Coordinates of N, CA and C in Angstrom, one line a residue:
M19 N 50.2 3.7 -17.0 CA 49.8 4.8 -16.2 C 48.8 4.3 -15.2
R20 N 48.9 4.7 -14.0 CA 48.0 4.2 -12.9 C 46.9 5.2 -12.7
G21 N 45.7 4.7 -12.5 CA 44.5 5.5 -12.3 C 44.4 6.0 -10.8
A22 N 43.5 6.8 -10.6 CA 43.2 7.3 -9.2 C 42.7 6.2 -8.3
K23 N 43.1 6.2 -7.1 CA 42.7 5.2 -6.1 C 41.2 5.5 -5.8
G24 N 40.5 4.4 -5.6 CA 39.1 4.5 -5.2 C 38.9 5.1 -3.8
T25 N 37.9 5.8 -3.6 CA 37.6 6.4 -2.3 C 36.2 5.9 -1.9
L26 N 36.0 6.0 -0.6 CA 34.7 5.6 -0.1 C 33.5 6.5 -0.6
R27 N 33.9 7.7 -1.0 CA 32.9 8.6 -1.6 C 32.3 8.0 -2.9
I28 N 33.0 7.2 -3.6 CA 32.5 6.6 -4.8 C 31.4 5.5 -4.5
V29 N 31.6 4.9 -3.4 CA 30.6 3.8 -3.1 C 29.4 4.4 -2.4
T30 N 28.3 4.2 -3.1 CA 27.0 4.7 -2.6 C 26.3 3.6 -1.8
P31 N 25.9 3.9 -0.6 CA 25.1 2.9 0.2 C 23.8 2.6 -0.4
M32 N 23.3 1.3 -0.3 CA 22.0 1.0 -0.9 C 20.9 1.6 -0.1
K33 N 19.9 2.0 -0.8 CA 18.7 2.6 -0.1 C 18.1 1.6 0.9
G34 N 17.7 2.2 2.0 CA 17.0 1.4 3.0 C 17.8 0.5 3.9
E35 N 19.1 0.6 3.7 CA 19.9 -0.3 4.5 C 19.9 0.0 6.0
D36 N 19.9 1.3 6.3 CA 20.0 1.7 7.7 C 18.7 2.3 8.3
E37 N 17.6 2.2 7.5 CA 16.4 2.8 8.0 C 15.6 1.8 8.8
A38 N 15.1 2.3 10.0 CA 14.4 1.5 10.9 C 12.9 1.5 10.5
I39 N 12.3 0.3 10.6 CA 10.9 0.2 10.3 C 10.1 0.6 11.6
P40 N 9.2 1.6 11.5 CA 8.5 2.0 12.7 C 7.5 0.9 13.2
A41 N 7.3 0.8 14.5 CA 6.4 -0.1 15.0 C 5.0 0.4 14.8
P42 N 4.0 -0.5 14.6 CA 2.6 0.0 14.5 C 2.1 0.7 15.7
P43 N 1.3 1.7 15.5 CA 0.8 2.4 16.7 C 0.0 1.5 17.6
D44 N -0.1 1.8 18.9 CA -0.7 0.9 19.9 C -2.2 0.8 19.7
F45 N -2.9 1.8 19.1 CA -4.3 1.8 19.0 C -4.8 0.9 17.9
M46 N -4.0 0.3 17.1 CA -4.4 -0.5 15.9 C -4.9 -1.9 16.4
S47 N -5.8 -2.4 15.6 CA -6.3 -3.8 15.8 C -5.2 -4.8 15.4
A48 N -5.4 -6.0 15.8 CA -4.3 -7.0 15.6 C -4.2 -7.3 14.1
D49 N -5.3 -7.4 13.3 CA -5.2 -7.6 11.9 C -4.6 -6.4 11.2
A50 N -4.9 -5.2 11.6 CA -4.3 -4.0 11.0 C -2.8 -4.0 11.3
R51 N -2.4 -4.4 12.4 CA -1.0 -4.5 12.8 C -0.2 -5.4 11.8
E52 N -0.8 -6.5 11.5 CA -0.2 -7.5 10.5 C 0.0 -6.8 9.2
V53 N -1.0 -6.0 8.7 CA -0.9 -5.3 7.5 C 0.2 -4.3 7.6
W54 N 0.3 -3.6 8.7 CA 1.4 -2.6 8.9 C 2.8 -3.3 8.7
L55 N 2.9 -4.4 9.5 CA 4.2 -5.1 9.5 C 4.6 -5.6 8.1
R56 N 3.6 -6.0 7.3 CA 3.8 -6.5 5.9 C 4.2 -5.4 5.0
L57 N 3.6 -4.2 5.1 CA 3.7 -3.2 4.1 C 4.7 -2.1 4.4
A58 N 4.9 -1.8 5.7 CA 5.7 -0.7 6.2 C 7.2 -0.8 5.7
P59 N 7.8 -2.0 5.7 CA 9.2 -2.0 5.2 C 9.4 -1.5 3.7
Q60 N 8.5 -1.8 2.9 CA 8.6 -1.3 1.5 C 8.3 0.2 1.4
L61 N 7.3 0.7 2.2 CA 7.1 2.1 2.2 C 8.2 2.9 2.7
V62 N 8.9 2.4 3.7 CA 10.1 3.0 4.3 C 11.2 3.1 3.3
R63 N 11.4 2.0 2.5 CA 12.4 2.0 1.5 C 12.1 3.1 0.4
L64 N 10.8 3.2 0.1 CA 10.4 4.2 -0.9 C 10.3 5.6 -0.4
K65 N 10.6 5.8 0.9 CA 10.5 7.1 1.6 C 9.1 7.7 1.6
R66 N 8.1 6.8 1.8 CA 6.7 7.2 1.8 C 6.0 7.0 3.1
L67 N 6.8 6.6 4.1 CA 6.2 6.4 5.5 C 7.0 7.3 6.5
E68 N 6.9 8.5 6.3 CA 7.6 9.5 7.2 C 6.7 9.5 8.5
P69 N 7.3 9.9 9.6 CA 6.6 9.9 10.9 C 5.3 10.7 10.9
H70 N 5.2 11.7 10.2 CA 3.9 12.5 10.2 C 2.8 11.8 9.4
Y71 N 3.1 10.7 8.7 CA 2.1 10.0 8.0 C 1.6 8.7 8.7
H72 N 2.2 8.4 9.8 CA 1.9 7.1 10.5 C 0.4 6.9 10.8
E73 N -0.3 8.0 11.3 CA -1.7 7.8 11.6 C -2.5 7.6 10.3
L74 N -2.2 8.3 9.2 CA -2.9 8.1 8.0 C -2.6 6.7 7.4
F75 N -1.4 6.2 7.5 CA -1.1 4.8 7.1 C -1.8 3.8 8.0
A76 N -1.9 4.1 9.3 CA -2.7 3.2 10.2 C -4.1 3.1 9.8
G77 N -4.7 4.3 9.3 CA -6.1 4.2 8.8 C -6.2 3.3 7.6
Y78 N -5.2 3.3 6.7 CA -5.2 2.4 5.6 C -5.2 1.0 6.0
C79 N -4.3 0.7 7.0 CA -4.2 -0.7 7.5 C -5.5 -1.1 8.1
E80 N -6.2 -0.3 8.8 CA -7.5 -0.6 9.4 C -8.5 -0.9 8.3
E81 N -8.5 -0.2 7.3 CA -9.4 -0.4 6.1 C -9.2 -1.8 5.5
V82 N -7.9 -2.1 5.4 CA -7.5 -3.5 4.9 C -8.0 -4.5 5.8
A83 N -7.8 -4.3 7.1 CA -8.3 -5.3 8.1 C -9.8 -5.5 8.0
V84 N -10.6 -4.5 7.9 CA -12.0 -4.6 7.8 C -12.4 -5.3 6.5
Y85 N -11.7 -5.0 5.4 CA -11.9 -5.7 4.1 C -11.7 -7.2 4.3
I86 N -10.6 -7.5 4.9 CA -10.3 -9.0 5.0 C -11.3 -9.7 5.9
A87 N -11.7 -9.0 7.0 CA -12.7 -9.6 8.0 C -14.0 -9.8 7.3
M88 N -14.5 -8.8 6.5 CA -15.8 -8.9 5.8 C -15.7 -9.9 4.7
T89 N -14.6 -10.0 4.0 CA -14.5 -11.1 3.0 C -14.6 -12.5 3.6
R90 N -13.9 -12.7 4.7 CA -14.0 -14.0 5.4 C -15.4 -14.3 5.9
D91 N -16.1 -13.3 6.4 CA -17.5 -13.5 6.9 C -18.4 -13.8 5.7
I92 N -18.3 -13.1 4.6 CA -19.1 -13.4 3.4 C -18.8 -14.7 2.9
G93 N -17.5 -15.2 2.9 CA -17.2 -16.5 2.5 C -17.8 -17.6 3.3
A94 N -18.0 -17.3 4.6 CA -18.5 -18.3 5.5 C -20.1 -18.3 5.5
N95 N -20.7 -17.1 5.4 CA -22.1 -17.0 5.6 C -22.9 -16.6 4.3
G96 N -22.2 -16.3 3.2 CA -22.9 -16.0 2.0 C -23.1 -14.5 1.8
V97 N -23.6 -14.1 0.7 CA -23.9 -12.7 0.3 C -25.3 -12.2 0.8
T98 N -26.2 -13.2 0.9 CA -27.6 -12.8 1.2 C -28.1 -13.5 2.5
Y99 N -29.2 -13.0 3.0 CA -29.9 -13.7 4.1 C -31.3 -13.6 3.8
E100 N -32.1 -14.5 4.5 CA -33.6 -14.5 4.3 C -34.2 -13.8 5.5
T101 N -35.2 -13.0 5.2 CA -35.9 -12.2 6.3 C -36.8 -13.0 7.1
G102 N -37.3 -14.1 6.6 CA -38.2 -15.0 7.3 C -39.7 -14.5 6.9
A103 N -40.6 -15.3 7.4 CA -42.0 -15.0 7.1 C -42.4 -13.7 7.7
G104 N -42.8 -12.7 6.9 CA -43.3 -11.4 7.3 C -44.4 -11.0 6.5
R105 N -44.7 -9.7 6.6 CA -45.9 -9.1 5.9 C -45.7 -9.3 4.4
N106 N -44.5 -9.2 3.9 CA -44.2 -9.4 2.4 C -43.7 -10.8 2.1
G107 N -43.8 -11.7 3.0 CA -43.3 -13.0 2.8 C -41.7 -13.1 3.0
N108 N -41.2 -14.2 2.7 CA -39.7 -14.4 2.9 C -39.0 -13.8 1.8
Q109 N -38.1 -12.9 2.1 CA -37.3 -12.1 1.1 C -35.8 -12.4 1.3
K110 N -35.1 -12.3 0.2 CA -33.6 -12.3 0.3 C -33.1 -10.9 0.3
R111 N -32.2 -10.7 1.2 CA -31.6 -9.4 1.3 C -30.1 -9.5 1.3
T112 N -29.4 -8.4 0.9 CA -27.9 -8.4 1.0 C -27.5 -8.3 2.4
R113 N -26.5 -9.0 2.8 CA -26.0 -9.0 4.1 C -25.2 -7.6 4.3
P114 N -25.3 -7.0 5.5 CA -24.6 -5.8 5.8 C -23.1 -5.9 5.5
E115 N -22.5 -7.0 5.7 CA -21.1 -7.2 5.5 C -20.6 -6.9 4.1
V116 N -21.5 -7.1 3.1 CA -21.2 -6.8 1.7 C -21.0 -5.3 1.6
H117 N -21.8 -4.5 2.2 CA -21.7 -3.1 2.1 C -20.5 -2.6 2.9
L118 N -20.2 -3.2 4.0 CA -19.1 -2.8 4.8 C -17.8 -3.1 4.0
R119 N -17.8 -4.2 3.3 CA -16.6 -4.6 2.5 C -16.4 -3.6 1.4
K120 N -17.5 -3.2 0.8 CA -17.4 -2.2 -0.3 C -16.9 -0.9 0.2
F121 N -17.3 -0.4 1.3 CA -16.9 0.8 1.9 C -15.4 0.7 2.3
A122 N -15.0 -0.4 2.8 CA -13.6 -0.6 3.2 C -12.7 -0.6 1.9
L123 N -13.1 -1.2 0.9 CA -12.4 -1.2 -0.4 C -12.2 0.2 -0.9
E124 N -13.3 1.0 -0.9 CA -13.2 2.4 -1.3 C -12.2 3.2 -0.5
G125 N -12.2 2.9 0.9 CA -11.3 3.6 1.7 C -9.8 3.1 1.4
M126 N -9.7 1.9 1.1 CA -8.3 1.4 0.8 C -7.8 2.1 -0.5
I127 N -8.7 2.2 -1.5 CA -8.3 2.8 -2.7 C -7.9 4.3 -2.5
R128 N -8.8 5.0 -1.7 CA -8.6 6.4 -1.5 C -7.3 6.6 -0.7
L129 N -7.1 5.9 0.4 CA -5.9 6.1 1.3 C -4.7 5.5 0.6
G130 N -4.8 4.4 0.0 CA -3.7 3.7 -0.7 C -3.1 4.6 -1.8
A131 N -3.9 5.4 -2.4 CA -3.4 6.3 -3.5 C -2.4 7.3 -2.9
L132 N -2.6 7.7 -1.7 CA -1.7 8.7 -1.1 C -0.3 8.1 -0.9
F133 N -0.2 6.7 -0.7 CA 1.1 6.1 -0.5 C 1.6 5.3 -1.7
G134 N 0.9 5.5 -2.9 CA 1.3 4.8 -4.1 C 1.1 3.3 -4.1
L135 N 0.0 2.8 -3.5 CA -0.2 1.4 -3.3 C -1.1 0.8 -4.4
S136 N -1.2 1.4 -5.5 CA -1.8 0.8 -6.7 C -0.8 1.1 -7.9
P137 N -0.9 0.3 -8.9 CA 0.1 0.5 -10.0 C 0.0 1.9 -10.6
I138 N -1.1 2.5 -10.8 CA -1.3 3.8 -11.3 C -0.7 4.9 -10.4
D139 N -1.1 4.7 -9.1 CA -0.6 5.7 -8.1 C 0.9 5.6 -7.9
E140 N 1.4 4.4 -8.0 CA 2.9 4.3 -7.9 C 3.6 5.0 -9.0
K141 N 3.0 4.9 -10.2 CA 3.6 5.7 -11.4 C 3.5 7.2 -11.1
R142 N 2.3 7.6 -10.6 CA 2.0 9.0 -10.4 C 3.0 9.6 -9.4
L143 N 3.3 8.8 -8.4 CA 4.2 9.3 -7.3 C 5.7 9.2 -7.8
G144 N 5.9 8.7 -9.0 CA 7.2 8.7 -9.5 C 8.1 7.6 -8.9
A145 N 7.5 6.4 -8.8 CA 8.3 5.3 -8.3 C 9.2 4.9 -9.5
A146 N 10.3 5.6 -9.6 CA 11.1 5.4 -10.8 C 11.8 4.0 -10.6
S147 N 11.9 3.3 -11.7 CA 12.7 2.1 -11.7 C 14.1 2.5 -12.0
Q148 N 15.0 1.5 -12.1 CA 16.4 1.8 -12.3 C 16.7 2.4 -13.7
G149 N 15.7 2.4 -14.5 CA 15.9 3.0 -15.8 C 16.3 2.0 -16.9
D150 N 16.2 2.4 -18.1 CA 16.6 1.5 -19.2 C 18.0 1.9 -19.6
L151 N 18.9 1.0 -19.5 CA 20.3 1.3 -19.8 C 20.5 1.6 -21.3
F152 N 19.8 0.9 -22.2 CA 19.9 1.2 -23.6 C 19.4 2.6 -23.9
E153 N 18.3 2.9 -23.3 CA 17.7 4.3 -23.5 C 18.6 5.4 -23.0
D154 N 19.2 5.1 -21.8 CA 20.2 6.1 -21.3 C 21.4 6.2 -22.2
L155 N 21.9 5.1 -22.7 CA 23.1 5.1 -23.6 C 22.8 5.8 -24.9
M156 N 21.6 5.6 -25.5 CA 21.2 6.3 -26.7 C 21.1 7.8 -26.5
R157 N 20.6 8.2 -25.4 CA 20.4 9.6 -25.1 C 21.8 10.2 -25.0
A158 N 22.8 9.5 -24.4 CA 24.1 10.1 -24.2 C 24.8 10.1 -25.6
V159 N 24.6 9.1 -26.5 CA 25.2 9.1 -27.8 C 24.6 10.2 -28.7
N160 N 23.4 10.4 -28.6 CA 22.7 11.4 -29.5 C 22.7 12.8 -28.9
A161 N 23.3 13.0 -27.7 CA 23.3 14.4 -27.1 C 24.3 15.3 -28.0
P162 N 23.9 16.5 -28.1 CA 24.7 17.4 -28.9 C 26.1 17.6 -28.2
S163 N 27.1 17.6 -29.0 CA 28.5 17.8 -28.4 C 28.7 19.2 -28.0
A164 N 29.5 19.4 -26.9 CA 29.8 20.7 -26.4 C 30.9 21.4 -27.1

């Protein structure tokens, strides 16, 4: 006995095959554009970078760019500086870049959560994996018969 012929309806196209990656907005810095170009393809595949989110994602990319720039600066110049001889003598102070990096990291965490860019936020947004075949099979076997 011959089975039914396959049709194109049975073949499901892979996700993200025909989706265009949006260009970074013109107002972004060069470093932030690099972050956009690196992360946008994955967010498009996950359906998390819709057109009305572009400015918000651009803000995330700018925070990452500031974080990277401040980290480079701290690596080159250190965490502290000396005030020089003054009324209270020579004192060590924290460089402003340390605080700027901290604020950028906080912004990254806050905005990144909206796009599922941390492991916990990814789970929260339901970034479902392909599932566990054994678990699906056991659920089907143990299902009550109709």
